[in-house]
Tab-separated table of C-alpha atoms in Angstrom:
chain	number	residue	atom	x	y	z
A	1	MET	CA	14.004	4.947	-9.117
A	2	GLY	CA	15.203	7.485	-6.449
A	3	PHE	CA	14.363	7.285	-2.418
A	4	LEU	CA	12.313	10.408	-2.694
A	5	GLY	CA	10.290	8.834	-6.001
A	6	PHE	CA	9.821	5.735	-3.769
A	7	LEU	CA	8.142	7.086	-0.693
A	8	LEU	CA	6.251	9.373	-3.362
A	9	LEU	CA	4.668	5.899	-4.748
A	10	GLY	CA	4.144	5.007	-0.928
A	11	LEU	CA	2.412	7.636	-0.246
A	12	ILE	CA	-0.027	7.738	-3.126
A	13	ALA	CA	-0.562	4.177	-3.368
A	14	GLY	CA	-0.912	3.806	0.397
A	15	ALA	CA	-4.223	6.590	-0.717
A	16	ILE	CA	-5.273	5.149	-3.190
A	17	ALA	CA	-5.311	1.892	-1.462
A	18	LYS	CA	-7.564	3.499	1.329
A	19	LEU	CA	-10.109	5.095	-0.917
A	20	ILE	CA	-10.194	1.540	-2.781
A	21	LEU	CA	-10.477	-0.477	0.452
A	22	PRO	CA	-14.362	-0.480	1.979
A	23	GLY	CA	-14.829	1.636	5.086
A	24	LYS	CA	-12.912	3.370	7.423
A	25	GLN	CA	-9.560	2.989	8.311
A	26	GLY	CA	-7.112	4.022	10.672
A	27	GLY	CA	-4.386	6.394	10.707
A	28	GLY	CA	-3.022	9.400	9.240
A	29	TRP	CA	-0.758	10.554	6.621
A	30	PHE	CA	2.073	8.840	8.424
A	31	VAL	CA	0.954	5.601	8.497
A	32	THR	CA	-0.454	5.638	5.015
A	33	LEU	CA	2.584	6.354	3.806
A	34	LEU	CA	4.137	3.294	5.821
A	35	LEU	CA	1.752	0.672	5.100
A	36	GLY	CA	1.913	2.010	1.450
A	37	VAL	CA	5.816	1.549	1.825
A	38	VAL	CA	5.802	-1.696	2.619
A	39	GLY	CA	2.621	-2.572	0.136
A	40	ALA	CA	4.803	-1.153	-2.799
A	41	LEU	CA	7.938	-3.321	-1.228
A	42	LEU	CA	5.507	-6.323	-1.343
A	43	GLY	CA	4.175	-5.348	-4.355
A	44	GLY	CA	7.298	-5.376	-6.503
A	45	TRP	CA	8.529	-9.000	-4.869
A	46	ILE	CA	5.443	-10.640	-5.397
A	47	GLY	CA	5.621	-8.995	-9.336
A	48	GLY	CA	9.285	-10.109	-9.898
A	49	LEU	CA	8.460	-13.802	-8.524
A	50	LEU	CA	4.866	-14.064	-10.290
A	51	PHE	CA	5.534	-11.836	-13.344
A	52	GLY	CA	9.447	-11.502	-14.012
A	53	ARG	CA	9.121	-7.613	-13.507
A	54	GLY	CA	9.201	-5.424	-10.480
A	55	LEU	CA	9.411	-1.794	-9.703
A	56	GLU	CA	11.246	-0.118	-12.118
A	57	GLU	CA	10.158	2.862	-13.347
A	58	PHE	CA	8.330	5.915	-11.531
A	59	PHE	CA	5.769	6.415	-14.502
A	60	ASP	CA	5.281	3.010	-15.903
A	61	LEU	CA	1.696	1.584	-15.189
A	62	GLY	CA	2.754	-1.602	-13.866
A	63	THR	CA	4.971	0.057	-11.366
A	64	TRP	CA	1.915	1.831	-10.368
A	65	ALA	CA	-0.697	-1.149	-10.496
A	66	LEU	CA	1.626	-3.440	-8.199
A	67	ALA	CA	2.228	-0.835	-5.466
A	68	ILE	CA	-1.215	-0.547	-5.263
A	69	GLY	CA	-2.205	-4.155	-5.359
A	70	GLY	CA	0.333	-4.422	-2.720
A	71	ALA	CA	-0.756	-1.599	-0.164
A	72	ILE	CA	-4.602	-3.141	-0.186
A	73	VAL	CA	-3.355	-6.323	0.959
A	74	VAL	CA	-0.797	-4.601	3.391
A	75	LEU	CA	-3.736	-2.669	4.423
A	76	LEU	CA	-6.090	-5.585	4.517
A	77	ILE	CA	-3.685	-7.139	6.649
A	78	TYR	CA	-2.624	-4.208	9.343
A	79	GLY	CA	-6.964	-4.102	9.524
A	80	LEU	CA	-6.944	-7.524	10.487
A	81	ILE	CA	-4.053	-7.061	13.244
A	82	VAL	CA	-5.589	-4.226	14.026
A	83	GLY	CA	-8.620	-4.327	14.667
A	84	ARG	CA	-12.255	-2.479	13.926
A	85	GLY	CA	-11.675	-1.517	17.620
A	86	GLN	CA	-16.058	-2.131	17.474
A	87	LYS	CA	-17.683	-3.860	20.551
A	88	VAL	CA	-21.175	-5.605	20.387
A	89	ASP	CA	-23.274	-4.925	22.987
A	90	ASP	CA	-25.938	-7.790	23.830
């Protein structure tokens, strides 16, 4: 898969991960792209370790599942680090 294909995969995987997770996540399209690309890398790495397959082809369902799963994990970690920014009034 080429570099632009990987960026497109990351952007779409990040957007789908934001749609899957409940609540409102911050960040615009650039944050979505970064989270998606990092998630795709993480998903490909985990897929290589556990299943012996990584991100091989753009139009492969396994590639998309790994990328979206990785993006969900990265988005959850990002939410824990950044926080929701909500204050509780006493």
